Structure formats: structure tokens, C-alpha cells
Short mmCIF file of C-alpha atoms in Angstrom, two decimals:
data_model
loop_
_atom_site.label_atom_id
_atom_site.label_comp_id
_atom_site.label_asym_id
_atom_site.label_seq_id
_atom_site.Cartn_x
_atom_site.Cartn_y
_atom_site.Cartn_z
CA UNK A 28 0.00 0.00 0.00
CA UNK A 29 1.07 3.41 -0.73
CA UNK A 30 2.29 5.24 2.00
CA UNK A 31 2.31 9.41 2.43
CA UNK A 32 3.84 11.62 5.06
CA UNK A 33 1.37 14.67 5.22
CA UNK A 34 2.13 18.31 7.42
CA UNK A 35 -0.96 18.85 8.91
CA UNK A 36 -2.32 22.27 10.77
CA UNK A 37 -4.44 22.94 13.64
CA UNK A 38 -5.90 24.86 15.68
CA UNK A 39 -6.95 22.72 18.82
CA UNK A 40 -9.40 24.87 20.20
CA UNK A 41 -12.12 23.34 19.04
CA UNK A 42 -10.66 20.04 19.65
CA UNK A 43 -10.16 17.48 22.62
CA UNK A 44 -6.87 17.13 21.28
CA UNK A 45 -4.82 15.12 18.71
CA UNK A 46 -5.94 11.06 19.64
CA UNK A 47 -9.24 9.74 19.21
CA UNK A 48 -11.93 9.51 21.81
CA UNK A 49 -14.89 8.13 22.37
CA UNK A 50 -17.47 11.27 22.70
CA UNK A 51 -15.45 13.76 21.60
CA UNK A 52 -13.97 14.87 18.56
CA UNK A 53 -10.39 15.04 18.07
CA UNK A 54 -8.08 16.44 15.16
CA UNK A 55 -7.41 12.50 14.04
CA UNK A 56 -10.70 11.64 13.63
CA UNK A 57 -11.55 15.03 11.52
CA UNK A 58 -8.31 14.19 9.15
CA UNK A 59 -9.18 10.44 8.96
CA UNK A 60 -12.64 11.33 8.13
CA UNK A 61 -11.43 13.71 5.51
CA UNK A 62 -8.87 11.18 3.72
CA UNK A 63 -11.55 8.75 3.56
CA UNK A 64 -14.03 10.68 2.22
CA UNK A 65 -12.15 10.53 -0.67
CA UNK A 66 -10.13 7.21 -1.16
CA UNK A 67 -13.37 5.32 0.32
CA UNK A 68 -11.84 3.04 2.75
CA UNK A 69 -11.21 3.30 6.86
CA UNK A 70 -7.76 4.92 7.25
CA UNK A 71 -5.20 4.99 10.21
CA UNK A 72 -3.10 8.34 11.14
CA UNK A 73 0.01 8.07 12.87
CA UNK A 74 1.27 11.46 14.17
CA UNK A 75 4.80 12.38 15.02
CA UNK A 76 3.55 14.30 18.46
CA UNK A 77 0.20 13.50 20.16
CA UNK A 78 -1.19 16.98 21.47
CA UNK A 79 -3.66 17.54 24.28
CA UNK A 80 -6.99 19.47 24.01
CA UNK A 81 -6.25 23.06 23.33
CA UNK A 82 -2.79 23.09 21.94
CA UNK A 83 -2.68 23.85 18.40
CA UNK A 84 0.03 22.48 15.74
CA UNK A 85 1.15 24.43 12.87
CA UNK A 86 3.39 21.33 11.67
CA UNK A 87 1.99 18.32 12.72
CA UNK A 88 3.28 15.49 10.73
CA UNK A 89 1.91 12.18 9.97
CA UNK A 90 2.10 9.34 8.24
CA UNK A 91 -1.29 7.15 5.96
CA UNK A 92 -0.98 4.27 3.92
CA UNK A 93 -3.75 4.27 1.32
CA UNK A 94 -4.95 1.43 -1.16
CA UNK A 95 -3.93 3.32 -4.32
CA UNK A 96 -2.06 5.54 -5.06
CA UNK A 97 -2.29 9.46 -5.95
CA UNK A 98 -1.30 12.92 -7.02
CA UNK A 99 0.24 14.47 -3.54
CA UNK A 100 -1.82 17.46 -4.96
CA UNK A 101 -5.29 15.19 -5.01
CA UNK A 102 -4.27 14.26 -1.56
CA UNK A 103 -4.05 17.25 -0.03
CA UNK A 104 -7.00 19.48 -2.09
CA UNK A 105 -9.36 16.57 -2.03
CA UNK A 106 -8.67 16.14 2.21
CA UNK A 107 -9.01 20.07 2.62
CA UNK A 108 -12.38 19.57 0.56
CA UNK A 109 -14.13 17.26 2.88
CA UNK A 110 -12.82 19.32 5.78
CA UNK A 111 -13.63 22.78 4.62
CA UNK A 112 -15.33 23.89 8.22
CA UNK A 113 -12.75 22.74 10.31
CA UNK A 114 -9.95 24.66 11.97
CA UNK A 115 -7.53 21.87 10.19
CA UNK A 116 -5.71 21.97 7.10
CA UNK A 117 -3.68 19.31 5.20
CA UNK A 118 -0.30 21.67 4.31
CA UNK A 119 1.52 18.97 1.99
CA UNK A 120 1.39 15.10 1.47
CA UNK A 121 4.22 13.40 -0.10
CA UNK A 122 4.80 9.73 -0.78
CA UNK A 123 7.42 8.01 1.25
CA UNK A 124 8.76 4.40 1.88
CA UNK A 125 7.27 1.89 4.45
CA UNK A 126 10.49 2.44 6.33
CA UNK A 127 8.73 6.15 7.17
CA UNK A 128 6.67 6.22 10.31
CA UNK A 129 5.89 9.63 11.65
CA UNK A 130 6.23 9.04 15.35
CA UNK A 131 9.35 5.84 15.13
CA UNK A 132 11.26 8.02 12.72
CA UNK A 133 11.55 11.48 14.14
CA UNK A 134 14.28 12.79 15.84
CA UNK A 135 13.46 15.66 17.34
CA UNK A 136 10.33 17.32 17.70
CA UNK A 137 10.20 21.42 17.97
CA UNK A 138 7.17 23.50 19.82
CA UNK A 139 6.73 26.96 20.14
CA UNK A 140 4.77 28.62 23.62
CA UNK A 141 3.22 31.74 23.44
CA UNK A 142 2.71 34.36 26.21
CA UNK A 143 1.16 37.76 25.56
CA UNK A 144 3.11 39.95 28.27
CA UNK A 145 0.84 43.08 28.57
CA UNK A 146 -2.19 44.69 30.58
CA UNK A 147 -4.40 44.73 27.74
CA UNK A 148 -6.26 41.20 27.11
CA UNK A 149 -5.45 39.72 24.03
CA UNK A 150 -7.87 40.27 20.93
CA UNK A 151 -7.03 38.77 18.10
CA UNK A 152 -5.15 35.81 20.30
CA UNK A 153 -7.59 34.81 22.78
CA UNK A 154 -7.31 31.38 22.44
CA UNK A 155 -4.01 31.20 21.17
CA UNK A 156 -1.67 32.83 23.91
CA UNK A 157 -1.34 32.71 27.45
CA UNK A 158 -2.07 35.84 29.11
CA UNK A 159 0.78 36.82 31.42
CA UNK A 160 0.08 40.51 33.17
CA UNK A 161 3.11 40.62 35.05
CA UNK A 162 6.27 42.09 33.45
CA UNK A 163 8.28 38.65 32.42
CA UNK A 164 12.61 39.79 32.68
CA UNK A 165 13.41 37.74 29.19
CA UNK A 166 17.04 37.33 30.43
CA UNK A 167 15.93 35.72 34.47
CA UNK A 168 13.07 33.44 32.17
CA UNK A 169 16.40 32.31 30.05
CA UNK A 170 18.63 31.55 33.10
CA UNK A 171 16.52 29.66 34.73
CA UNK A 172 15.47 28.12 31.84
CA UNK A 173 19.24 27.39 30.98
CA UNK A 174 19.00 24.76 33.84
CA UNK A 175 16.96 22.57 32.32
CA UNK A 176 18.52 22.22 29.30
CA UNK A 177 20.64 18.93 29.09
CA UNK A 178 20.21 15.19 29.80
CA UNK A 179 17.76 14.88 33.00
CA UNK A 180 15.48 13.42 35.18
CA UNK A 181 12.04 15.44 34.38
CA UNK A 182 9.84 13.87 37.02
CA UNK A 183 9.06 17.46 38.23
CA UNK A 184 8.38 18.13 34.94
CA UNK A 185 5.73 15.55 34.12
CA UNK A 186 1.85 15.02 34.36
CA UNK A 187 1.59 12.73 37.10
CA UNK A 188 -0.50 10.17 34.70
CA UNK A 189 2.62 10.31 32.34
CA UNK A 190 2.91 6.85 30.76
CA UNK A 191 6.63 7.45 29.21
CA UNK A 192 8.53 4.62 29.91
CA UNK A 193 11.49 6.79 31.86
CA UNK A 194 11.24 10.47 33.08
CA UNK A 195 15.20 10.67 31.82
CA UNK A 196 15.50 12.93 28.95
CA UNK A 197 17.75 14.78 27.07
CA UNK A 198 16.48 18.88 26.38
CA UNK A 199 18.21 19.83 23.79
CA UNK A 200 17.21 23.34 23.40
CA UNK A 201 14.92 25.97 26.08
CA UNK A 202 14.97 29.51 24.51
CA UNK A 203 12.85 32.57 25.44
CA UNK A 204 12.62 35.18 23.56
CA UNK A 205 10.74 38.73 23.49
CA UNK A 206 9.69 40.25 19.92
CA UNK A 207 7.21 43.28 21.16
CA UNK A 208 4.27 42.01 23.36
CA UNK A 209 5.05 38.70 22.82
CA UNK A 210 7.49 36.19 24.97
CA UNK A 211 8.06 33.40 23.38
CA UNK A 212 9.28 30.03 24.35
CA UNK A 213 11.06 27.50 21.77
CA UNK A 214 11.53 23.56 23.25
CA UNK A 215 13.49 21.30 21.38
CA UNK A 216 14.04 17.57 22.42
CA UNK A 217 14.32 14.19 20.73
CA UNK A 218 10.85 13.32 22.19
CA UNK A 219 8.71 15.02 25.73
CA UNK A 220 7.36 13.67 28.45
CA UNK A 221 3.68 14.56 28.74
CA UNK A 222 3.11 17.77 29.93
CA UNK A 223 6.62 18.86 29.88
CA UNK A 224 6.89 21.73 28.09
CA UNK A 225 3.95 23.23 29.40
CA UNK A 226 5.19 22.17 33.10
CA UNK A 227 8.87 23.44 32.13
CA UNK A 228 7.12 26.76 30.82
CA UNK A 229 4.58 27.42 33.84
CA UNK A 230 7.92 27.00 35.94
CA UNK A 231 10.49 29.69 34.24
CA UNK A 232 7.73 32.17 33.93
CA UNK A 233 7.56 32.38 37.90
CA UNK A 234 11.27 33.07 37.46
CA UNK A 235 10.98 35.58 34.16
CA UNK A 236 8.45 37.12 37.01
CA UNK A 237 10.53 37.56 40.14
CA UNK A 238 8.76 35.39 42.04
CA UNK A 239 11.48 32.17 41.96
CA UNK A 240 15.47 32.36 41.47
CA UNK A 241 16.83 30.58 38.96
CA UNK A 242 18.28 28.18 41.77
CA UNK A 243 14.52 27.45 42.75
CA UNK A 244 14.10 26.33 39.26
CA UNK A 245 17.55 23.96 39.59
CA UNK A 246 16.08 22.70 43.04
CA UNK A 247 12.59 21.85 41.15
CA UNK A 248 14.43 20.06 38.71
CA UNK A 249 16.81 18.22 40.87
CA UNK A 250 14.02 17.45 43.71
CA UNK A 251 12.54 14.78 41.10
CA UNK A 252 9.22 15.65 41.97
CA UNK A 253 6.10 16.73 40.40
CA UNK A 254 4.58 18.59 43.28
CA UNK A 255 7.81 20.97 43.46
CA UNK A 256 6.57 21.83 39.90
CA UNK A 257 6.25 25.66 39.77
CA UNK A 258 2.68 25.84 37.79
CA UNK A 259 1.59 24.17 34.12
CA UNK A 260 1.03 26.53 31.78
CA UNK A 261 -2.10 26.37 29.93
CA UNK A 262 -2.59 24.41 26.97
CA UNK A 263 -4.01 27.12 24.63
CA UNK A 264 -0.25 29.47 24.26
CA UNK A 265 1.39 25.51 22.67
CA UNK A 266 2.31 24.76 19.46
CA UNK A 267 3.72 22.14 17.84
CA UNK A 268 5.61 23.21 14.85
CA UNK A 269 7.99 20.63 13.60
CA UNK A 270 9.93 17.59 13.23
CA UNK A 271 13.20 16.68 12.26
CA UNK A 272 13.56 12.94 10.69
CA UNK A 273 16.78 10.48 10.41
CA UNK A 274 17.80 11.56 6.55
CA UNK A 275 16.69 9.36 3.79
CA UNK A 276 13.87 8.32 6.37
CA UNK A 277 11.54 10.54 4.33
CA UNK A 278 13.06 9.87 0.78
CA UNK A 279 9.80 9.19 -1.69
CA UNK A 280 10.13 5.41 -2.87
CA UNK A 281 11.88 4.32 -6.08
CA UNK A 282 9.67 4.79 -9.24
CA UNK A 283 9.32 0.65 -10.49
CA UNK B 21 -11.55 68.53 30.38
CA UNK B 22 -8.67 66.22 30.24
CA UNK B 23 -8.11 64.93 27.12
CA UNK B 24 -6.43 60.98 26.81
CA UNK B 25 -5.16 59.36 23.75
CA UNK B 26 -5.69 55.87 23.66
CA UNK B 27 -4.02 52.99 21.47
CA UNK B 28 -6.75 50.70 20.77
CA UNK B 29 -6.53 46.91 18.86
CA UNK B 30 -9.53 45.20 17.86
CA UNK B 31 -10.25 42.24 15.44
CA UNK B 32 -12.88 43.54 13.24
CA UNK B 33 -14.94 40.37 12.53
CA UNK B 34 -17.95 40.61 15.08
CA UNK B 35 -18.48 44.36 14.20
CA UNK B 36 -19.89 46.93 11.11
CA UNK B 37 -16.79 48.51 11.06
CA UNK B 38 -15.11 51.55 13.14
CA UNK B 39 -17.94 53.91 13.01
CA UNK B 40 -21.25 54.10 15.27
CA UNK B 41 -24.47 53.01 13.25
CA UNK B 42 -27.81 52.68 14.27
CA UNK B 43 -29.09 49.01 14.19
CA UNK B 44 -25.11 47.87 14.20
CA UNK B 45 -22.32 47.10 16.46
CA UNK B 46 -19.92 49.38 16.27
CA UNK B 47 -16.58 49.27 17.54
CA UNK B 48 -16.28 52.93 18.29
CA UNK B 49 -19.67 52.54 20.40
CA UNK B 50 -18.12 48.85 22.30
CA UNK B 51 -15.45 51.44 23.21
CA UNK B 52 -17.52 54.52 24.36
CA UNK B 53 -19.80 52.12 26.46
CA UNK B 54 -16.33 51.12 28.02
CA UNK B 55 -15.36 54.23 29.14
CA UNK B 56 -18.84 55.54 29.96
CA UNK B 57 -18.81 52.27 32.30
CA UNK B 58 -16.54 53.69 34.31
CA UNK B 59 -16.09 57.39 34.11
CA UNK B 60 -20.09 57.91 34.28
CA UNK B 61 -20.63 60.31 31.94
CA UNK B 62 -21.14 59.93 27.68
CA UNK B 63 -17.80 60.40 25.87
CA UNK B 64 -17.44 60.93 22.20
CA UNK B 65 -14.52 58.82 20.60
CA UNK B 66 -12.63 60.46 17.31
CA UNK B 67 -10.22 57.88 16.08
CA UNK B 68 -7.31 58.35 13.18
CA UNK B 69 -8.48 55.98 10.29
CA UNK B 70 -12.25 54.94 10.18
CA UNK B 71 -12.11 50.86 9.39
CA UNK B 72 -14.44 49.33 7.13
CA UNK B 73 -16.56 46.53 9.05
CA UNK B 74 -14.28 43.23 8.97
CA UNK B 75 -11.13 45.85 8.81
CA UNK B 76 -8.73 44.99 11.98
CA UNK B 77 -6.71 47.20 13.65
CA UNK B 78 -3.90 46.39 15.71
CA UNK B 79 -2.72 50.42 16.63
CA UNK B 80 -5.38 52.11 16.00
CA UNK B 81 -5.61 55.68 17.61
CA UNK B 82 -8.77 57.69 18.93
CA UNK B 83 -8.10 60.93 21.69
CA UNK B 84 -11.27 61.47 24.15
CA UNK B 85 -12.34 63.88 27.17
CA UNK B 86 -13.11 62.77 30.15
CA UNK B 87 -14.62 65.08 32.79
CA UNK B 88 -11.92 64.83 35.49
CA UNK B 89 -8.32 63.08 35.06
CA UNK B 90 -7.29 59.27 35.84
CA UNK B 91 -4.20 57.41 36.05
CA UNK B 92 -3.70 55.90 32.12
CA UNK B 93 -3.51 52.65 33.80
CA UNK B 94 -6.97 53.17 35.48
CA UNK B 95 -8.28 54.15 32.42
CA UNK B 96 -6.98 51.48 30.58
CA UNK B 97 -7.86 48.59 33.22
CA UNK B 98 -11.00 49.67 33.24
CA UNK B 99 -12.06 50.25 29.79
CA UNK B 100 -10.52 46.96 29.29
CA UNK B 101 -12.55 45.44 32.44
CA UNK B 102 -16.07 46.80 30.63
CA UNK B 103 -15.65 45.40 27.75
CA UNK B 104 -14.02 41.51 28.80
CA UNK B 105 -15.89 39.64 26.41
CA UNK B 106 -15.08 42.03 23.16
CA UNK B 107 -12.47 41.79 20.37
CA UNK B 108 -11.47 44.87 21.66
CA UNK B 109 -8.46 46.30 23.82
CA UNK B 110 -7.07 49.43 24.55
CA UNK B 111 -3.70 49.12 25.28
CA UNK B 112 -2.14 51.98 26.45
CA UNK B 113 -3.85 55.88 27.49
CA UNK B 114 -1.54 58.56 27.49
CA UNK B 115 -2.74 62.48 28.59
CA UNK B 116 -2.09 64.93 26.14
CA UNK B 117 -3.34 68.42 25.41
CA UNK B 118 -6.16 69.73 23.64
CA UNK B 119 -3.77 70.95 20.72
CA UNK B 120 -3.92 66.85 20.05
CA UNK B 121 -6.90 65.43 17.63
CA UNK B 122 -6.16 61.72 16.82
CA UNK B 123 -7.46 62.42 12.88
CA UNK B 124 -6.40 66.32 12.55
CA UNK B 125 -3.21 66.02 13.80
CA UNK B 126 -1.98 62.72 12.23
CA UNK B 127 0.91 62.62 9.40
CA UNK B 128 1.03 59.63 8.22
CA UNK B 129 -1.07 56.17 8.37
CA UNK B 130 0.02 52.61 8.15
CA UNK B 131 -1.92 49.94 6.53
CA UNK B 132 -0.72 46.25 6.53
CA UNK B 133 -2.45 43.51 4.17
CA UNK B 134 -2.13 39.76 4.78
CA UNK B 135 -2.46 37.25 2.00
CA UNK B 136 -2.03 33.90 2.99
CA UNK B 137 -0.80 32.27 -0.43
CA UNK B 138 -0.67 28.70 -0.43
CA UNK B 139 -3.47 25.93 -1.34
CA UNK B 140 -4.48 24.70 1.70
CA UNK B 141 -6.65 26.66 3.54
CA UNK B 142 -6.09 29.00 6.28
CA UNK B 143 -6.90 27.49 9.95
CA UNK B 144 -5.91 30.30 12.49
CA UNK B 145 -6.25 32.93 10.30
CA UNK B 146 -9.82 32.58 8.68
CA UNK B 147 -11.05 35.72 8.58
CA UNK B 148 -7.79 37.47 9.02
CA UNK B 149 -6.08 36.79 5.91
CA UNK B 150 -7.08 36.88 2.32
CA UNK B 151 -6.74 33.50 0.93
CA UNK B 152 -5.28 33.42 -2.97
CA UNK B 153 -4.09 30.13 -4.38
CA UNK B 154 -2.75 30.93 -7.13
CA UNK B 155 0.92 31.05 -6.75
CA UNK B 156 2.32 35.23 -6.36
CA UNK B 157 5.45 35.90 -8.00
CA UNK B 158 6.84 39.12 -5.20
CA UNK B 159 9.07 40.93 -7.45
CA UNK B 160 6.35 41.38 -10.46
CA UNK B 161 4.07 42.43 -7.45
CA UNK B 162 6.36 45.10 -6.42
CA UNK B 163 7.02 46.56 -9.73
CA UNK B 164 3.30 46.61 -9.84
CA UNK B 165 3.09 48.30 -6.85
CA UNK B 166 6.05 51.15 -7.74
CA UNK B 167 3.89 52.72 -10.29
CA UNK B 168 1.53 53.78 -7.62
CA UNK B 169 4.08 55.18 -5.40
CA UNK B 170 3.91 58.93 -5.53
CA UNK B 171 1.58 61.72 -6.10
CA UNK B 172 -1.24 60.74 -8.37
CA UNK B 173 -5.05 61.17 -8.91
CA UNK B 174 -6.67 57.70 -7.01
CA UNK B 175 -9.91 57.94 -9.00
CA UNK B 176 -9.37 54.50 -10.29
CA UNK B 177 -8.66 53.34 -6.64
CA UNK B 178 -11.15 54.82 -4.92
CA UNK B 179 -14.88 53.48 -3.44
CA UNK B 180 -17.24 55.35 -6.07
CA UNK B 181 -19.13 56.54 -2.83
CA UNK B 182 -15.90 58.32 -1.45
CA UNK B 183 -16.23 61.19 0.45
CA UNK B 184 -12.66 62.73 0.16
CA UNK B 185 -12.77 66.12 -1.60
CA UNK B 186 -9.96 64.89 -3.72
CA UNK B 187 -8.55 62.09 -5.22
CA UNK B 188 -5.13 63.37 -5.37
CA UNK B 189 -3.16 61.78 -2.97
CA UNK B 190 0.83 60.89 -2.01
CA UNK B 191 1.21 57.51 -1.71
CA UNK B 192 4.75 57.12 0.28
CA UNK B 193 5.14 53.36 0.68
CA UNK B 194 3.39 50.10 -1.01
CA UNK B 195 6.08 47.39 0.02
CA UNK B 196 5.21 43.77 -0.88
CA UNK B 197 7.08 40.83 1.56
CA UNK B 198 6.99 37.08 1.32
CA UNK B 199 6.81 35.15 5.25
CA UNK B 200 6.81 32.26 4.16
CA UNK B 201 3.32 31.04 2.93
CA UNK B 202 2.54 35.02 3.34
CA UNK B 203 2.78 37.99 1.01
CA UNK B 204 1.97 41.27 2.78
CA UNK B 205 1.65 44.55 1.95
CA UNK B 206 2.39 47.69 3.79
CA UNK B 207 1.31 50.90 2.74
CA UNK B 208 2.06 54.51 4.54
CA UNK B 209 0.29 57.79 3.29
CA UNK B 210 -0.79 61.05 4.77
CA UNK B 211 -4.60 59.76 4.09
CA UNK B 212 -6.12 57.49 2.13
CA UNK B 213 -9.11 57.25 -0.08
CA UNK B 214 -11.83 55.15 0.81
CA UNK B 215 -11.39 51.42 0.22
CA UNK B 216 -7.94 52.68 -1.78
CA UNK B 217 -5.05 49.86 0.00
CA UNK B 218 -7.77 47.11 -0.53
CA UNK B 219 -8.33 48.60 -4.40
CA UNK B 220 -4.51 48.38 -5.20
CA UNK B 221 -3.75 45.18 -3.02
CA UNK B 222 -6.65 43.41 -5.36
CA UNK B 223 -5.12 44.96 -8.62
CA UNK B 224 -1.62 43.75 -7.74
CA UNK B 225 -2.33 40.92 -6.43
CA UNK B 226 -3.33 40.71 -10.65
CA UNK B 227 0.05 41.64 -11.62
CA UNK B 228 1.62 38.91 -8.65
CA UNK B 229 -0.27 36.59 -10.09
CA UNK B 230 0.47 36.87 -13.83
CA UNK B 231 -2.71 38.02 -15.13
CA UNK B 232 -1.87 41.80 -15.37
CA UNK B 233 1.35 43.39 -16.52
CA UNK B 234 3.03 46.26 -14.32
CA UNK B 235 1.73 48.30 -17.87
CA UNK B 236 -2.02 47.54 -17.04
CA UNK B 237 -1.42 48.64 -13.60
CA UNK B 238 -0.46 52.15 -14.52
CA UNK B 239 -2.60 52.33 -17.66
CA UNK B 240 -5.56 52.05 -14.60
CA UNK B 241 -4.02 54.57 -12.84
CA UNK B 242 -3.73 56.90 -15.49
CA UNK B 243 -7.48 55.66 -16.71
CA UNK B 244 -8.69 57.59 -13.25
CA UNK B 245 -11.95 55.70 -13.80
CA UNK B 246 -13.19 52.98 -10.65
CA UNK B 247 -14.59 50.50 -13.88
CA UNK B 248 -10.43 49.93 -14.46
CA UNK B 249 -9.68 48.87 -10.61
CA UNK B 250 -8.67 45.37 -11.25
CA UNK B 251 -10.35 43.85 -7.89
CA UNK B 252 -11.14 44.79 -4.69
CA UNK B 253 -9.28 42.92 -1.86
CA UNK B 254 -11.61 41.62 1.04
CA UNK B 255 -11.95 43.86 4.10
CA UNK B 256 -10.68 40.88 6.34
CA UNK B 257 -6.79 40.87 5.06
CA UNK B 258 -6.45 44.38 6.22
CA UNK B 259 -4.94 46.09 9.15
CA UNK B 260 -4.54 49.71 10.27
CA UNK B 261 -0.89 49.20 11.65
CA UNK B 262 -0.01 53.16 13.09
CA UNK B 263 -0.21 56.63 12.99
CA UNK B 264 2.35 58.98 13.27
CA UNK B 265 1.57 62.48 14.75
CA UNK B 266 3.59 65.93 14.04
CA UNK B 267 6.50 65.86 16.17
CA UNK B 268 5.17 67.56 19.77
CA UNK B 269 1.47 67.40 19.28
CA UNK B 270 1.04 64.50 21.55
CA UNK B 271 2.99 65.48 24.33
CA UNK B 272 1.66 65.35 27.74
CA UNK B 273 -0.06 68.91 29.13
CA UNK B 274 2.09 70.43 32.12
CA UNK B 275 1.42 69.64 35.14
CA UNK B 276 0.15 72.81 37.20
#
């Protein structure tokens, strides 16, 4: 069977997330609904990054093998067609090998959180920032932040129903910047442990606001315990927006 | 009476545009009510660039009096408080003297226009970008654009049920930038004719696009007839951006 990698786009609001669920609809089942609504046969997603309800994705990838094969163009027009009132868009599809798999064969995943730091509520943004009204010192958020980067023990840092086999893992990158209004958090790790970035987030922002040192944060981290976790930020400022794969893992297959 | 100017930001969907109309929802009267909510009394709003209903703004600037002075951050807290479940914030008051008029005294105003140019469709930014599938070649775009730069007669640009005494205006700036999947275009002028950035972001957008030449552009221009504008942007990609004031006229008043 033909298999395609497609970037996919969200916005989870409406959403209870990436995975299906009984009673409640989730970006997976939308897509999946969508792609057979035009091939005409039950179809399986697998994502690279399973989101919760709320956060949005502006480069979600996944991977669907389909009975036949087709234009990458068809793909993607014909999905947005049967999906044309949802908050989800199919970017690009392209045809890979079987040895592709969107979740096994990533690397490193990349998100993106978003805090509005101002008085004013947000406008255009309500649903897609977290609203942070105290002033947030960009260089205290990025020391403190600076001790979580590295290979660790995120217990702290993890939803206590976490089902990741080990709370060791390696952050690769934790980097807070300002551009205007806007402070903005970039996470980069091979994979996450659930809830971490939000956890790791909600934790440096009590720092960016004076109310932890950056040797509270180190303390957090080295207590191994979730209840020393400052606060989660909510899911509504998180993105997901990308994936590095293994090269040649996404090569399209040989022509016969 | 003290006058305040006020930096307001709204998204534009929900209302009929800037201006108060009977039987509408304005935004200028969602921001009177505001301020009458707290100060007590009716205030009249006058704001730099009227918006079209769907029109955003994200610095859009209106002066008012008040009957007795506030701190700007009262006055922006509460507005702000009044009117929680708007599109609508004003972020930051400032007092200044009643030499200031946010219209009269205004050089210069900055539109921005957001085309989201890809096939898929947009998922954040529904009714905040102008969707156009067909690919937009940039640098034809701009060349388009340079023939309106300057001083010329808009006729051909302008709403036939325009108001302005003239149609002679000096168009300083019409800059088109790719982001990625996004063109946008910024354009600065002292004023601008009704519906005139949405008039020549629809009839470039022709030129991008590969269905005018940078010669039918100007031959419109020159036409001065509104039967030659090549299309008529949606009201939804566009965004007042700024105003800048004559150097002095929005300074504070001296304290007595």
C-alpha cells in the first residue's frame, strides 16, 4: 500500500486534542474522516507528536498508507475539501517508503509557547496565547530556563498520569525570547514527556516574574518531583511546529 | 476637560466597522460604552483611520475627554474590564493636550495587508487573511506596486461613494514581503481614499499573479476611472498598523 507523510495544521481549540476519543472529537478523527471521504476506505493516522486538548500544531506530521495511489496534490486538495469547516488543514502530502513512520522516525520534535506579556487582554489571540500581566525579565526566564537544558530526570516536569517509559530525557534546546508584546518560548528535544513543556514553561515564567530564582528552578528540577513543579502553563499558548527525521527516512520510494 | 489618547486593537470580525451606526455594532460605540462604564458620563470617541466593518486594527488611535483626570492605567484597566468579552483592547492611554486630535493632527497612516498564499486553507487565520491560491510571484508584485508610489489622482482606486474632496493623494510606501506562505503589503500615506489599500492590493495581487502586466497597472491609474480597478481585496486581510503624529502634538499637558 502506498504510503504518504502529510504536514498537517491545527488549531486545537475546538478540539479534545490530537488522539481519538470516544465522545469527543479530536483532530485525528476530523483528518481520517477527511482522507476517507475521498479514497473510500477506513484509514489509520500516525502522528509524530500527540497533542492535548487546546494546543494547536502548525506542523503536525503524519504518516497514511492508502490502497492506491495518488497525485500528492489530489491528496491534499481533495482532504481540505471534505474538511472545509474545520480549523484543520492538510499543508503537503508526499509519498514516502514503508520504512517512514511519523512518530518511530523522528528525531526531534520542535514547539513553540506563546505568552502575551501586557495589561491589555489579548484580541485577536484569545485562544491562542497565554495571558501573562506581570512584566516577564526575558534574560531571568532564560537563566533559569538554561538549567533545564541537558540530559535529566524530568519527574518534576511531568503530568503525574505520564505513561513514558522513563522520566530521563535529554532537552536539547529551552529559549525565550521577546519580539514586542510577545514572549516566546522555543523547546526542542528528541521526544517530551507529557506535559513537559507546558510544566517546564509554567515554571520559568515564575522566574521571568521575580517570584522564583533561577536556583529554585535547579532545586525543582533536581528534587525529582512533580509537586515541586512551579505551575503548568495552559494548553491554549502551545504549538507544535515541527519535526526533524533520520535523513533518507523521508526519501519518496523508487519509481518501479 | 482632560483629554487621553488611547491605542486601541480590535479584530474587526464581530463588528460593522469603526464607526457608530444605528441598528449595528460598532466598535467605536463597544469602546464609548467602556469608558462611559466607568467614568459615568457619555464620551465621544474620534479615532485616526475609520475601518471598514471586517477591517482589523492592531494600533489604532482615537483621543477622548473625560470630565476629570485618571491614572492611564486606570483608564486602561477599566475600559478593558467593561468590555471583557469584546475583540477589543485598549492598550495603552496617554494624557495629552487639547492641541492633540487623533485624525487632525496625524501625518502619516500605516496599513498592513495579509495574503495567505498557499493551497491549503487557512486554519488560524480565517477571517484574518485573504486567501489566494494561485501562486504570487513578489518581485512582479512590487514593480506593480512602484507605479503607484507617488503623487497621483486615485480615482481609479477609490470606493465610487468616497467622500474625500480629492482624489489626489501621495502615496509614500506600497512594500510587498513574502513570510513564508505570506505575502503582505504595507502601505504609509498622509490619508487614504476610501477602500484605496484594498483597491490596489486586489489589482496587484493581478500583476503577482500573472494576469496583469506592471503596464495595465499604470494604464488604470492613469485611466482615473473605478470601472479599471482590477479587484477589490476583502476587508478581512487588512490592518490599520499606526499613525504617526507631528512631532510635539502628543505630548503630555504640564502639570500645574
Amino acid at each position: 500500500m502506498p504510503r504518504y507523510k502529510l504536514v498537517v495544521e491545527y488549531d486545537g481549540t475546538p478540539y479534545s486534542g490530537w488522539q481519538f476519543q470516544d465522545n469527543a472529537r479530536s483532530v485525528q478523527e476530523v483528518v481520517e474522516r477527511a482522507i476517507t471521504g475521498f479514497c473510500g476506505h477506513p484509514v489509520r493516522l500516525h502522528c509524530a507528536g500527540r497533542t492535548d486538548a487546546g494546543v494547536h500544531a502548525t506542523h503536525q506530521v503524519v504518516h497514511v498508507d492508502l490502497e492506491r495511489a495518488y497525485r500528492t496534490d489530489t491528496i491534499r486538495d481533495a482532504a481540505n475539501a471534505h474538511m472545509r469547516d474545520e480549523a484543520v488543514a492538510v499543508v503537503s502530502a508526499q509519498p514516502v517508503t514503508e520504512a517512514f513512520h511519523a512518530r518511530l522516525s523522528a528525531r526531534k520534535r520542535h514547539y513553540t509557547y506563546r505568552i502575551l506579556n501586557r495589561m491589555a487582554p489579548p484580541t485577536f489571540d484569545r485562544e491562542r496565547v497565554w495571558h501573562v500581566r506581570q512584566p516577564i525579565d526575558v534574560a531571568r526566564m532564560q537563566e533559569a530556563a538554561d538549567t533545564l537544558v541537558g540530559h535529566h530526570d524530568f519527574t518534576t516536569f511531568r503530568a503525574s498520569q505520564c505513561q513514558g517509559r522513563t522520566p530521563w530525557k535529554t532537552l536539547e534546546r529551552l529559549c525565550v525570547e521577546r519580539r514586542g508584546d510577545e514572549v516566546q518560548v522555543r523547546a526542542s528535544s528528541r521526544s517530551f514527556l507529557h506535559n513537559q513543556v507546558r510544566s517546564m514553561v509554567g515554571t520559568i515564567v515564575l522566574a521571568g516574574i521575580g517570584r522564583w530564582t533561577t536556583e529554585d528552578v535547579a532545586a525543582a528540577l533536581a528534587a525529582r518531583d512533580r509537586t515541586r513543579c512551579g505551575a503548568l502553563a495552559p494548553p491554549h499558548g502551545l504549538y507544535f511546529v515541527g519535526v526533524d527525521y533520520a535523513e533518507g527516512s523521508d526519501v519518496p520510494p523508487e519509481v518501479e
